[in-house]
mmCIF file of C-alpha atoms in Angstrom:
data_model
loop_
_atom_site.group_PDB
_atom_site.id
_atom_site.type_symbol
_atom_site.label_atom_id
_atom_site.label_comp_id
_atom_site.label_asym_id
_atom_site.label_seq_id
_atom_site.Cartn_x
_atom_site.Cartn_y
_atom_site.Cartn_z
ATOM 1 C CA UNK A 25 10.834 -15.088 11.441
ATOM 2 C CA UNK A 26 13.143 -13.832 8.582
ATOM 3 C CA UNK A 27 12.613 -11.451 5.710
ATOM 4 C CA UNK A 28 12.194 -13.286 2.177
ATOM 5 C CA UNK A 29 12.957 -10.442 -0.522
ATOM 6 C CA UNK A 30 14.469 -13.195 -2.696
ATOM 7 C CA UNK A 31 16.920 -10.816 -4.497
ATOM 8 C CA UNK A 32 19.141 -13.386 -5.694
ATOM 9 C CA UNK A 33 16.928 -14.399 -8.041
ATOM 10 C CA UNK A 34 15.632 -10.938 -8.917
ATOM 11 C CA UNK A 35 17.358 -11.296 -12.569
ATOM 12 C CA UNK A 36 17.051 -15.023 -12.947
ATOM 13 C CA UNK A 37 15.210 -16.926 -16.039
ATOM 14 C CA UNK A 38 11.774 -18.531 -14.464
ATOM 15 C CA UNK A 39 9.998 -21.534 -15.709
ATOM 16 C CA UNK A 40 6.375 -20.467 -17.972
ATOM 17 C CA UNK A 41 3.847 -20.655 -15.473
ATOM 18 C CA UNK A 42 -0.382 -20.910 -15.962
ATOM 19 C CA UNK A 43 -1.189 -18.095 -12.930
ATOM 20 C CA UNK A 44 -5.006 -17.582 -11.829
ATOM 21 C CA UNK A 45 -5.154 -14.208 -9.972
ATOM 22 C CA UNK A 46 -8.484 -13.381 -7.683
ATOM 23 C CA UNK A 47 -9.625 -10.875 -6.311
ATOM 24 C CA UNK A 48 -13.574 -9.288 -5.190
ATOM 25 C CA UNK A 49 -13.416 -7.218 -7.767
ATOM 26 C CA UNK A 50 -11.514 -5.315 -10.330
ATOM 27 C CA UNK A 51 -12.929 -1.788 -9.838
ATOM 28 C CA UNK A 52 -11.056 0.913 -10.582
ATOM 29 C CA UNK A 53 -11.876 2.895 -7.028
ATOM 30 C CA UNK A 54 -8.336 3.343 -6.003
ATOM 31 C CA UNK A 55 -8.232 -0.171 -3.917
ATOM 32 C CA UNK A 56 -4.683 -1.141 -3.078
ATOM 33 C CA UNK A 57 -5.256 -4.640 -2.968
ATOM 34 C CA UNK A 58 -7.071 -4.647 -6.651
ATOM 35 C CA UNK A 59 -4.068 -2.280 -7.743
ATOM 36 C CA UNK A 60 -1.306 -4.610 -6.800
ATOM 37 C CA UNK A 61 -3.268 -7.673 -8.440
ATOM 38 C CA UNK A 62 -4.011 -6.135 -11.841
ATOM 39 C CA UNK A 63 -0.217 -4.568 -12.109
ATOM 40 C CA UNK A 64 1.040 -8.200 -10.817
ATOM 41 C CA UNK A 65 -1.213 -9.985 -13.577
ATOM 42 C CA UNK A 66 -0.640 -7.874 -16.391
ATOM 43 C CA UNK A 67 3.448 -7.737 -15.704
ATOM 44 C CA UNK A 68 3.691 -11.461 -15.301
ATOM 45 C CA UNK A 69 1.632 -11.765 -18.758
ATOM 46 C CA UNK A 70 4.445 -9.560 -20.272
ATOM 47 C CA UNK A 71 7.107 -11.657 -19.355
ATOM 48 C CA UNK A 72 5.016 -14.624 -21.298
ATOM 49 C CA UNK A 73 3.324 -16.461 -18.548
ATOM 50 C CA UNK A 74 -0.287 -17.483 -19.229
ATOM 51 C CA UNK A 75 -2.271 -15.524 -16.511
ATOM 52 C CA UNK A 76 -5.917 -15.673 -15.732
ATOM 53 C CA UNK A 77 -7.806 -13.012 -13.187
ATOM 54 C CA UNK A 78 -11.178 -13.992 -11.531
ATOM 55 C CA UNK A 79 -13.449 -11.642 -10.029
ATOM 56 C CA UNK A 80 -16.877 -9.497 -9.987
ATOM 57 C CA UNK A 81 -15.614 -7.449 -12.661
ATOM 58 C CA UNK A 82 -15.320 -3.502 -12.987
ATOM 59 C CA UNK A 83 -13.142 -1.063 -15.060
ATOM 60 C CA UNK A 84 -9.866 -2.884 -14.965
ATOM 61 C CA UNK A 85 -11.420 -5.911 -17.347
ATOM 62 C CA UNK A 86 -10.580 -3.546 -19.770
ATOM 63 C CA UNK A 87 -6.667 -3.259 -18.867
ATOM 64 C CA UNK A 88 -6.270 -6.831 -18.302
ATOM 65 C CA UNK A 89 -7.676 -7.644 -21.484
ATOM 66 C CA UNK A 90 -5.648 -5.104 -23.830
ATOM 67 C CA UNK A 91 -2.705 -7.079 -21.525
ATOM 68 C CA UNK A 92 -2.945 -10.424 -22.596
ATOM 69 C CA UNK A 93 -5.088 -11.430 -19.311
ATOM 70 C CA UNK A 94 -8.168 -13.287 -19.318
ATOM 71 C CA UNK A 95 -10.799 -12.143 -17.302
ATOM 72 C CA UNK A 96 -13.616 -14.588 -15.656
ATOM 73 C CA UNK A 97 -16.652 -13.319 -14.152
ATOM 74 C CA UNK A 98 -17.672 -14.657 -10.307
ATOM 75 C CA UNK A 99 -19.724 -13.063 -7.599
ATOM 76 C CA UNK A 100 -17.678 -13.425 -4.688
ATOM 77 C CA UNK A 101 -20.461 -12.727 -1.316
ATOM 78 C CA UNK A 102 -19.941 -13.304 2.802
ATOM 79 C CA UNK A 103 -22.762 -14.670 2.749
ATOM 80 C CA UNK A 104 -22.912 -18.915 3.526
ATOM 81 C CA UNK A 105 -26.050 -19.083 1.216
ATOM 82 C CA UNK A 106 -23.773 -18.294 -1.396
ATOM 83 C CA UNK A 107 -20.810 -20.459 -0.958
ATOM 84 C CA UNK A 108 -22.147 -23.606 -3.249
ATOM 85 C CA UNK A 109 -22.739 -20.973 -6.146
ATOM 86 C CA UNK A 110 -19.051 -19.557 -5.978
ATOM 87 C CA UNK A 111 -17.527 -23.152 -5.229
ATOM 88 C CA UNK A 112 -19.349 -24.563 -8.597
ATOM 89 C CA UNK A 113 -18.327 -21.309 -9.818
ATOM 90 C CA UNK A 114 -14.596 -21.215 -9.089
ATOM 91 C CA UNK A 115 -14.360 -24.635 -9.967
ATOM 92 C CA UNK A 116 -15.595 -24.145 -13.432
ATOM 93 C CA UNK A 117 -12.929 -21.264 -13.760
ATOM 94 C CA UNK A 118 -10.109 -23.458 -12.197
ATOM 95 C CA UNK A 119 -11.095 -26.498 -14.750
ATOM 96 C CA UNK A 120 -10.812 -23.997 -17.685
ATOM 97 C CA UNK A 121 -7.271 -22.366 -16.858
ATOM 98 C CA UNK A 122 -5.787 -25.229 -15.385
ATOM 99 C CA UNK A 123 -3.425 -23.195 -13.170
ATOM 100 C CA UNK A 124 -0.149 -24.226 -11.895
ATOM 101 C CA UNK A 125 -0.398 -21.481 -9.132
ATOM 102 C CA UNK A 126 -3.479 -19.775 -7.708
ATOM 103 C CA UNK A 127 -2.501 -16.319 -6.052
ATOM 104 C CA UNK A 128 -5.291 -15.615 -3.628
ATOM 105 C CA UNK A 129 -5.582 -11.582 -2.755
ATOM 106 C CA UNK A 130 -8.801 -11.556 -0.381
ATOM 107 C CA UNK A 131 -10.360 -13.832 1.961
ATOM 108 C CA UNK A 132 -13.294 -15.611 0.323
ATOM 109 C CA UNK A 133 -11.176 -16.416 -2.808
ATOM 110 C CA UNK A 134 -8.269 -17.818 -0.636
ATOM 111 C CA UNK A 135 -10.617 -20.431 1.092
ATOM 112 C CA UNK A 136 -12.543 -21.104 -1.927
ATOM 113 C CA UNK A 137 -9.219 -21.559 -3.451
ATOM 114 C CA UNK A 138 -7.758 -23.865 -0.451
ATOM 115 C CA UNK A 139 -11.029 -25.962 -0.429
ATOM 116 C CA UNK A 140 -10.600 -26.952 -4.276
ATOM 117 C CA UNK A 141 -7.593 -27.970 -3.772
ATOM 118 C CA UNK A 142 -8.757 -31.279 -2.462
ATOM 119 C CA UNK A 143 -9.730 -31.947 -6.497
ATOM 120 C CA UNK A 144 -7.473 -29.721 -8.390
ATOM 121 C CA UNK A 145 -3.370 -30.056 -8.287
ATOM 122 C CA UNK A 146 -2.076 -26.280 -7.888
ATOM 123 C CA UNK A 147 -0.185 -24.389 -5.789
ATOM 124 C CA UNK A 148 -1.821 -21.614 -3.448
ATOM 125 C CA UNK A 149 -0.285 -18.233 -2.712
ATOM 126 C CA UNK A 150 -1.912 -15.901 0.155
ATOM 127 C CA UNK A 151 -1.694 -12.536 -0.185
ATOM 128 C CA UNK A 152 -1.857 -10.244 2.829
ATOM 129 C CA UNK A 153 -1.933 -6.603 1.931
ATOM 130 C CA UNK A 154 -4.345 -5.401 5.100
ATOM 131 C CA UNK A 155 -3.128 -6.873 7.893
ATOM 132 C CA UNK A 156 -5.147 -5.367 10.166
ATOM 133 C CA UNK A 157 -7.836 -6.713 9.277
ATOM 134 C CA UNK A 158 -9.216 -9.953 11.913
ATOM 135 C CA UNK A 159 -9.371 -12.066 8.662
ATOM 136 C CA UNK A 160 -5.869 -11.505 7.933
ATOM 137 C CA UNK A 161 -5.522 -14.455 9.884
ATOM 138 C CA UNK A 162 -7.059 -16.952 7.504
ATOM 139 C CA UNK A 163 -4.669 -16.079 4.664
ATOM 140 C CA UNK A 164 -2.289 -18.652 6.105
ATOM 141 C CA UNK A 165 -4.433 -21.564 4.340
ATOM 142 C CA UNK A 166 -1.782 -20.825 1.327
ATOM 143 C CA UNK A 167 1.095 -22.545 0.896
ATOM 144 C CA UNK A 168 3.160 -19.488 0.732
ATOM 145 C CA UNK A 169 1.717 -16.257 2.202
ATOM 146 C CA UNK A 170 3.536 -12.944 0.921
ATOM 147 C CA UNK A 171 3.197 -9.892 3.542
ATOM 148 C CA UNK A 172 3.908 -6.367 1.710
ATOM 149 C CA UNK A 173 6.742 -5.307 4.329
ATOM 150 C CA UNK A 174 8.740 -6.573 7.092
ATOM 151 C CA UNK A 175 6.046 -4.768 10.092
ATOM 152 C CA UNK A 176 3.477 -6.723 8.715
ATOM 153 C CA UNK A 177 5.877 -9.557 8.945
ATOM 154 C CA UNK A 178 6.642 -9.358 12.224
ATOM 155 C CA UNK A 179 2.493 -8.825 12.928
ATOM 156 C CA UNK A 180 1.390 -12.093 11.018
ATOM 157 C CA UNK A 181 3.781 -14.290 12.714
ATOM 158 C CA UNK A 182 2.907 -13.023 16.225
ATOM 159 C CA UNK A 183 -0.877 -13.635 15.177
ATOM 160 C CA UNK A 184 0.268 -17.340 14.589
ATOM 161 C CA UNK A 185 0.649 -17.791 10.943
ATOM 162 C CA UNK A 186 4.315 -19.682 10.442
ATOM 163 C CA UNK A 187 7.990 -17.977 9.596
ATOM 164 C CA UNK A 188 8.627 -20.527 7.205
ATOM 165 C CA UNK A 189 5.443 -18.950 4.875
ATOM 166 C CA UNK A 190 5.793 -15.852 5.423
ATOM 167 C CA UNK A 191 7.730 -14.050 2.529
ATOM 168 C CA UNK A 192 8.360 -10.183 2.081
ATOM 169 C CA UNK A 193 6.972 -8.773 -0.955
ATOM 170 C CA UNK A 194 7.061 -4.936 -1.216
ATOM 171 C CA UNK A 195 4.819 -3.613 -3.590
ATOM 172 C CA UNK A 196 5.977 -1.567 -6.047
ATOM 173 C CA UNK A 197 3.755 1.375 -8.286
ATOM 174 C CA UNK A 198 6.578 2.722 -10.844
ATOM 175 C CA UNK A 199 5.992 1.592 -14.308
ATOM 176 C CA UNK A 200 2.207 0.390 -13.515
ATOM 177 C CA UNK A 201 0.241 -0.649 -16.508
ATOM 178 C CA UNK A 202 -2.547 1.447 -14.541
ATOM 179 C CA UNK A 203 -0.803 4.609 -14.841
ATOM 180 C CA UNK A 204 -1.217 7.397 -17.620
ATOM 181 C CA UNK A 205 0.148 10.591 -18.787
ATOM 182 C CA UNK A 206 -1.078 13.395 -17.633
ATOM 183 C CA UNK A 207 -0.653 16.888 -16.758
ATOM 184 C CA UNK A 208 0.162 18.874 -13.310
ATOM 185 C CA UNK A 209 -3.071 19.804 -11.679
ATOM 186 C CA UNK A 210 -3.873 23.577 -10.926
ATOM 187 C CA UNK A 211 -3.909 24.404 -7.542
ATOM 188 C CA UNK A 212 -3.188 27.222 -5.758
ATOM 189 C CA UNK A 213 0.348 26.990 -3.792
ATOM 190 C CA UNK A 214 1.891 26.104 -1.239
ATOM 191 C CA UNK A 215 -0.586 23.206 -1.796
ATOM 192 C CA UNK A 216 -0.488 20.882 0.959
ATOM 193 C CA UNK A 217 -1.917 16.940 -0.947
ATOM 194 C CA UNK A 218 -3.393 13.677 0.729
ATOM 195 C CA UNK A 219 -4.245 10.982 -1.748
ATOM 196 C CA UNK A 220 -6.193 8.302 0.859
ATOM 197 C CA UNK A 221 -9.338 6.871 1.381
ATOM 198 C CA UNK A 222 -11.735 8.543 3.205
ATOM 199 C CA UNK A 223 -11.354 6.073 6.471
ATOM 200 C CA UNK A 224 -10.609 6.926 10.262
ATOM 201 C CA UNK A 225 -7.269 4.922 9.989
ATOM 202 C CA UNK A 226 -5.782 7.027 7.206
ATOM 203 C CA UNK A 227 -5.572 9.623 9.548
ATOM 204 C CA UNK A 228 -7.546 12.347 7.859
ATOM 205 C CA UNK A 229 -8.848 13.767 10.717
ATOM 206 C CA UNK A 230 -5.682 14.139 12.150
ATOM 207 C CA UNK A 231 -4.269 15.982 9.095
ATOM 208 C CA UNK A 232 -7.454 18.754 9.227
ATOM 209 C CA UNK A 233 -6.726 19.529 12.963
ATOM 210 C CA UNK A 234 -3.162 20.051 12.287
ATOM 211 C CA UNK A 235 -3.711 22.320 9.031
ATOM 212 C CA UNK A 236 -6.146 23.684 11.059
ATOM 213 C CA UNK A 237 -3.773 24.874 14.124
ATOM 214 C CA UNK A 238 -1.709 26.614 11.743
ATOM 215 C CA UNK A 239 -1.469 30.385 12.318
ATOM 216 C CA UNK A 240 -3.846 32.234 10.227
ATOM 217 C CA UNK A 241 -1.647 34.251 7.962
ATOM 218 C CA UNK A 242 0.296 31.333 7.006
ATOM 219 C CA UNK A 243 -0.257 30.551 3.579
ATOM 220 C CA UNK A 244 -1.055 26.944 2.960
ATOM 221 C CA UNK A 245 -4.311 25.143 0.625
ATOM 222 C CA UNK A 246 -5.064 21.395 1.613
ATOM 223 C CA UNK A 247 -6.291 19.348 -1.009
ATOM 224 C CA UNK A 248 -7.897 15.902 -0.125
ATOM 225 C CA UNK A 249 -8.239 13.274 -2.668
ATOM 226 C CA UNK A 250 -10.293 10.423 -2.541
ATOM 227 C CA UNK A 251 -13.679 8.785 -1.309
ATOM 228 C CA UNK A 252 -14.736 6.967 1.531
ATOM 229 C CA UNK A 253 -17.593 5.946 4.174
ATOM 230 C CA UNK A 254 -16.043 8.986 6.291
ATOM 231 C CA UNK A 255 -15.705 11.828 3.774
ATOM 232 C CA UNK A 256 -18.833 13.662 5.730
ATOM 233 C CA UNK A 257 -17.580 13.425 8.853
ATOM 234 C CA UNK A 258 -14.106 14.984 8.045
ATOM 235 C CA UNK A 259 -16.180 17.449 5.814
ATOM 236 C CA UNK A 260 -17.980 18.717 8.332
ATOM 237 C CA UNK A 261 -14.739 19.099 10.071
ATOM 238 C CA UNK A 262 -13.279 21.127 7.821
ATOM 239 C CA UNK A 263 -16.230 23.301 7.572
ATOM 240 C CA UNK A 264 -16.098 24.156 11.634
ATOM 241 C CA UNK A 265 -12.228 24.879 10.934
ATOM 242 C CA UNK A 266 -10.866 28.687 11.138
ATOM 243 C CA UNK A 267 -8.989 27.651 7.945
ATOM 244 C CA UNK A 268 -12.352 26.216 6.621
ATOM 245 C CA UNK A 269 -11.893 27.954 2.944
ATOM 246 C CA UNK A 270 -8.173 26.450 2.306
ATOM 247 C CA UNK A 271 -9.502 23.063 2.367
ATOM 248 C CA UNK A 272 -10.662 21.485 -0.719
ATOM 249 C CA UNK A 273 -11.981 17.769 -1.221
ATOM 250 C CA UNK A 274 -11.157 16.403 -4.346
ATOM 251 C CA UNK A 275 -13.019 13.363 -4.154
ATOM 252 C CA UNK A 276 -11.697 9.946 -6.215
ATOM 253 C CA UNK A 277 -9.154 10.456 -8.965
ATOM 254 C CA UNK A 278 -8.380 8.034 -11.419
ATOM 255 C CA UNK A 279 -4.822 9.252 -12.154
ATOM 256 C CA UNK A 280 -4.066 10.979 -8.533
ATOM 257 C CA UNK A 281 -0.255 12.076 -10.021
ATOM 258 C CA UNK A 282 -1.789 15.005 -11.490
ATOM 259 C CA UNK A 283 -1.967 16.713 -8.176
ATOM 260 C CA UNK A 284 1.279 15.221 -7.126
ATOM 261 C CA UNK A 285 2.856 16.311 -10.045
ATOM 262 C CA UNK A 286 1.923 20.010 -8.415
ATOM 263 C CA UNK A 287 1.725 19.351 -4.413
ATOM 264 C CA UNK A 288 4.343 21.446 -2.788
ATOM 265 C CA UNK A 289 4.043 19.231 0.178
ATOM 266 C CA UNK A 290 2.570 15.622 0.096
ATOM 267 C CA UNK A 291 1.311 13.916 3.337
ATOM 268 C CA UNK A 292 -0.220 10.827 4.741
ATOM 269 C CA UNK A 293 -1.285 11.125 8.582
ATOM 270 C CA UNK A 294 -2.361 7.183 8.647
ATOM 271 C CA UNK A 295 -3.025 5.500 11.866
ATOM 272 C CA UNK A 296 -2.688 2.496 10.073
ATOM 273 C CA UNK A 297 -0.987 1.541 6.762
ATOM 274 C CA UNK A 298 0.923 -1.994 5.467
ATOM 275 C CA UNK A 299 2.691 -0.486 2.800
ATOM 276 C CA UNK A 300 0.882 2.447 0.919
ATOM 277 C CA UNK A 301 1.348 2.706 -2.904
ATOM 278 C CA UNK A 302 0.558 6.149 -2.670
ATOM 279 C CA UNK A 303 3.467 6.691 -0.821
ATOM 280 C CA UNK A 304 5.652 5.463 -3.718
ATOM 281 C CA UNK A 305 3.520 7.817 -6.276
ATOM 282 C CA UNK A 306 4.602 10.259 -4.312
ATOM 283 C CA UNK A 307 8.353 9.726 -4.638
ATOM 284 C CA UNK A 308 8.228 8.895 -7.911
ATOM 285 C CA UNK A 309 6.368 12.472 -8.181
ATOM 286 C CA UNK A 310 9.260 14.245 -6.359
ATOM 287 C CA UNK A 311 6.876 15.318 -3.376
ATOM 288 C CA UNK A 312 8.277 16.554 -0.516
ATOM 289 C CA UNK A 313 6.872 13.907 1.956
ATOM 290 C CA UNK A 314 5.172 14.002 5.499
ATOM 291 C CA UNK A 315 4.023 10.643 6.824
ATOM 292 C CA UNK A 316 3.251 8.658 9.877
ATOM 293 C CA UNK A 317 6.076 6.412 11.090
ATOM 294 C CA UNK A 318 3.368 3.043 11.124
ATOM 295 C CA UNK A 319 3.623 0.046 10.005
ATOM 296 C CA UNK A 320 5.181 -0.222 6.737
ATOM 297 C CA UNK A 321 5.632 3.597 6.148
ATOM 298 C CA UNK A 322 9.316 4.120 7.377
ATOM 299 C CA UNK A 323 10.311 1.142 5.267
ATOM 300 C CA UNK A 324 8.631 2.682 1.842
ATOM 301 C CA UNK A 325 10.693 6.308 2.982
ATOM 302 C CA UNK A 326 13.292 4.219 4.025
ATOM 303 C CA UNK A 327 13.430 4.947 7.655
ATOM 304 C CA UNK A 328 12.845 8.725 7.262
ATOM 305 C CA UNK A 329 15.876 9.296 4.961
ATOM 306 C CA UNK A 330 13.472 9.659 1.912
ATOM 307 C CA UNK A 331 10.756 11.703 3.661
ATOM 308 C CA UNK A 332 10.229 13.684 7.304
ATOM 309 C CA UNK A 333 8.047 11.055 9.556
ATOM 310 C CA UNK A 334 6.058 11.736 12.454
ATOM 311 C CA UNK A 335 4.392 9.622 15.049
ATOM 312 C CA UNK A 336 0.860 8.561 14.447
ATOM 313 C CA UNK A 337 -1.574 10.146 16.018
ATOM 314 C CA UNK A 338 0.045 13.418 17.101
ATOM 315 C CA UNK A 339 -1.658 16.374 15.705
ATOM 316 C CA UNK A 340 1.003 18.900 17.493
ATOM 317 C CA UNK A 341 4.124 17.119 15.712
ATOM 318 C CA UNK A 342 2.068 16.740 12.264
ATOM 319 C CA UNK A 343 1.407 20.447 12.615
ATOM 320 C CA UNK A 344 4.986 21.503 13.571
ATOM 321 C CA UNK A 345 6.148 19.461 10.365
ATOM 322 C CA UNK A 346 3.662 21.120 8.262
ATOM 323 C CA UNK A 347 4.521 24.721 9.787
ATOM 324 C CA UNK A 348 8.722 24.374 8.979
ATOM 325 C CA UNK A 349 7.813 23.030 5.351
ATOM 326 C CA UNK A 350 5.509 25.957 4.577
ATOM 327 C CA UNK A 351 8.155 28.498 6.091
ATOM 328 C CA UNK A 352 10.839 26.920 4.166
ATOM 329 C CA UNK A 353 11.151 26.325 0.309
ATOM 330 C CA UNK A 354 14.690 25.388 0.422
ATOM 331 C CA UNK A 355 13.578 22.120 2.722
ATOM 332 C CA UNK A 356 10.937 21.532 0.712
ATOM 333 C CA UNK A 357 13.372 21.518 -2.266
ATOM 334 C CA UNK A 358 15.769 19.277 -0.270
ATOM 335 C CA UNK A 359 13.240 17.015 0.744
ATOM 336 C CA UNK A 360 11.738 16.273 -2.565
ATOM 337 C CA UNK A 361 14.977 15.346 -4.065
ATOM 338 C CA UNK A 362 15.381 13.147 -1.627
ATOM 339 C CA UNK A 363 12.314 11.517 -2.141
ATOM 340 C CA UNK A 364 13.028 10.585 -5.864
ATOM 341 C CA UNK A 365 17.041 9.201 -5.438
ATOM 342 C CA UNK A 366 17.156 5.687 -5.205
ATOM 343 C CA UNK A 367 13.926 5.036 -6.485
ATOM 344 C CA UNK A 368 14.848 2.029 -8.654
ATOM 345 C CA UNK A 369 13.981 -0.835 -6.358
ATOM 346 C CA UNK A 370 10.082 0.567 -6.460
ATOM 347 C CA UNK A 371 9.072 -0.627 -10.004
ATOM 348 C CA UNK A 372 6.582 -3.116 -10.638
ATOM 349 C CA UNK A 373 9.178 -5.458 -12.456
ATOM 350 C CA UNK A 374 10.949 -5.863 -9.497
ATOM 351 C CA UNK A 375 8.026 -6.625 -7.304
ATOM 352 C CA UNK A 376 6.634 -8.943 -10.016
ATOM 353 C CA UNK A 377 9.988 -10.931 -10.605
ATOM 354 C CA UNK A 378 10.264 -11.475 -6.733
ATOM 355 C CA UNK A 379 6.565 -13.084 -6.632
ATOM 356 C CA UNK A 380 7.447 -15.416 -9.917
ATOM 357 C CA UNK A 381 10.298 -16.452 -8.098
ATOM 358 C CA UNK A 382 8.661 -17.033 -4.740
ATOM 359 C CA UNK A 383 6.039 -19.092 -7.250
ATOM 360 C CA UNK A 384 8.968 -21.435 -8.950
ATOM 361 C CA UNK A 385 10.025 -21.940 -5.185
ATOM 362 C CA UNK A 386 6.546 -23.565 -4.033
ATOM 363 C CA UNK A 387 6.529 -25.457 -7.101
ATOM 364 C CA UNK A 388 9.801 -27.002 -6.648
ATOM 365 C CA UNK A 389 9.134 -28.059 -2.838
#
């Protein structure tokens, strides 16, 4: 198993290329996997490929439109009843763009994608951005599978899928088509800021108990942004908490760098985590960063030197963190510069010229 980063070609010229993206959908709900897609496809348009995106649609058609991207429409569904529909479907999108490369982000468009290639001539390209997932696993139908950092790496190889495939992508949020201006939230300070899904794995619940062990006249506001399946649960929570009125949820943000663009402190308590964009926001926000040290966290803080990391899990060393950041401005100031210096490797540009040339590669073998 080796890293693929493919830096040597970072700045090299790469052959015009027809690209079909897919992905579920293209909602703008503050999906990772939809995220990297739509920045991918409307970058590689820029640089004057012809690129094509197929899914169930949402806010994004928008964006990839004023890009340059074509949009098709398919319902994508686990259900077998449906799988003639989105095969006649697919097909029909595959005969229109005529794709050199098909870049596969989920499950069902990767084996749609691998079964048409008994009748189509293309190249496919898994994308794994959740490997924790049990269908992870499939995504080795492509003939190149990119993994978003070197722990996820390491994971899809032992779960079987083969070194030679496997090639290290990182993803990269700084100059995203997705992003707009806009101004620093109000909040009241020292504002403690999650951006995450409302999930178990993101560690939410973790982050409430350690706010919540902080002593009482320790001043501190925790603001949670974002949505999720679990948002009642940690509500509730909060509201059994002694610290129950410094904890606000924000619910889903479009443009979440308004409140990083204030946060005095910016954490992410995830129990599991490939390689977080947020994570990146928040460097490129100059947050003063708390995280988990999981998966592909220490690599995006590169290995603690751009952020303070804690082990997963561990309310009592979460809380400690959060307890010397409050007490100390000057660490807080340290700590966010650190977080923006050497942020240049985290654009989208770089992480779209390393998947063109990871693209020219297939097509040349």
């Amino acid at each position: 198993m080796t890293e693929d980063t493919l830096g040597s070609d970072l700045h090299g010229s790469v052959k015009k290329m027809r690209i079909l993206h897919i992905t579920n959908h293209v909602l703008e709900v503050g999906n990772g996997i939809v995220n990297v897609a739509v920045d991918l496809a409307c970058s590689q348009r820029a640089l004057g490929h012809e690129v094509f995106y197929a899914s169930g649609g949402g806010e994004y058609e928008s964006l990839l439109d004023h890009h340059g991207v074509k949009h098709y429409s398919m319902n994508f569904s686990k259900s077998m009843f449906s799988l003639p529909k989105m095969i006649v479907n697919l097909e029909r999108i595959i005969h229109q763009t005529r794709p050199d490369i098909v870049h596969a982000h989920m499950m069902t468009g990767a084996l749609l994608a691998k079964l048409l290639r008994l009748r189509r001539r293309y190249r496919l390209i898994t994308h794994v951005h959740n490997e924790f997932q049990k269908s992870a696993r499939i995504m080795s139908v492509g003939d190149a599978v990119i993994v978003v950092s070197d722990a996820v790496c390491r994971s899809m190889a032992g779960r079987g899928i083969p070194a030679r495939k496997l090639h290290v992508v990182r993803n990269g949020t700084i100059n995203s088509p997705r992003m707009q201006r806009v101004e620093a939230k109000s909040l009241v300070h020292p504002a403690i800021v999650t951006v995450a899904g409302m999930y178990e794995r993101k560690g939410i619940r973790d982050l409430i108990a350690a706010f919540a062990s902080l002593p009482e006249d320790l001043p501190g506001y925790l603001y949670i942004v974002g949505e999720g399946p679990d948002r009642a649960v940690f509500e509730e929570m909060a509201r059994n908490s002694s610290r129950r009125d410094h904890i606000f949820f924000e619910g889903f943000q479009s443009q979440p760098q308004s409140y990083l663009k204030s946060a005095d402190i910016f954490v992410l308590a995830s129990r599991k985590d490939p390689f977080p964009l947020v994570v990146l926001e928040a460097r490129e926000n100059a947050c003063a960063i708390i995280a988990s040290d999981v998966d592909g966290i220490p690599e995006a803080l590169e290995g603690g030197k751009a952020g303070q990391l804690f082990t997963a899990g561990d309310v009592t060393a979460l809380s400690h963190q959060l307890h010397r950041f409050l007490c100390d401005p000057d660490l807080r100031e340290q700590y966010a510069q650190r977080a923006c210096t050497g942020i240049e490797w985290l654009t989208v540009q770089r992480m779209t010229q390393e998947t063109l040339t990871l693209y020219q590669r297939v097509l040349q073998s």
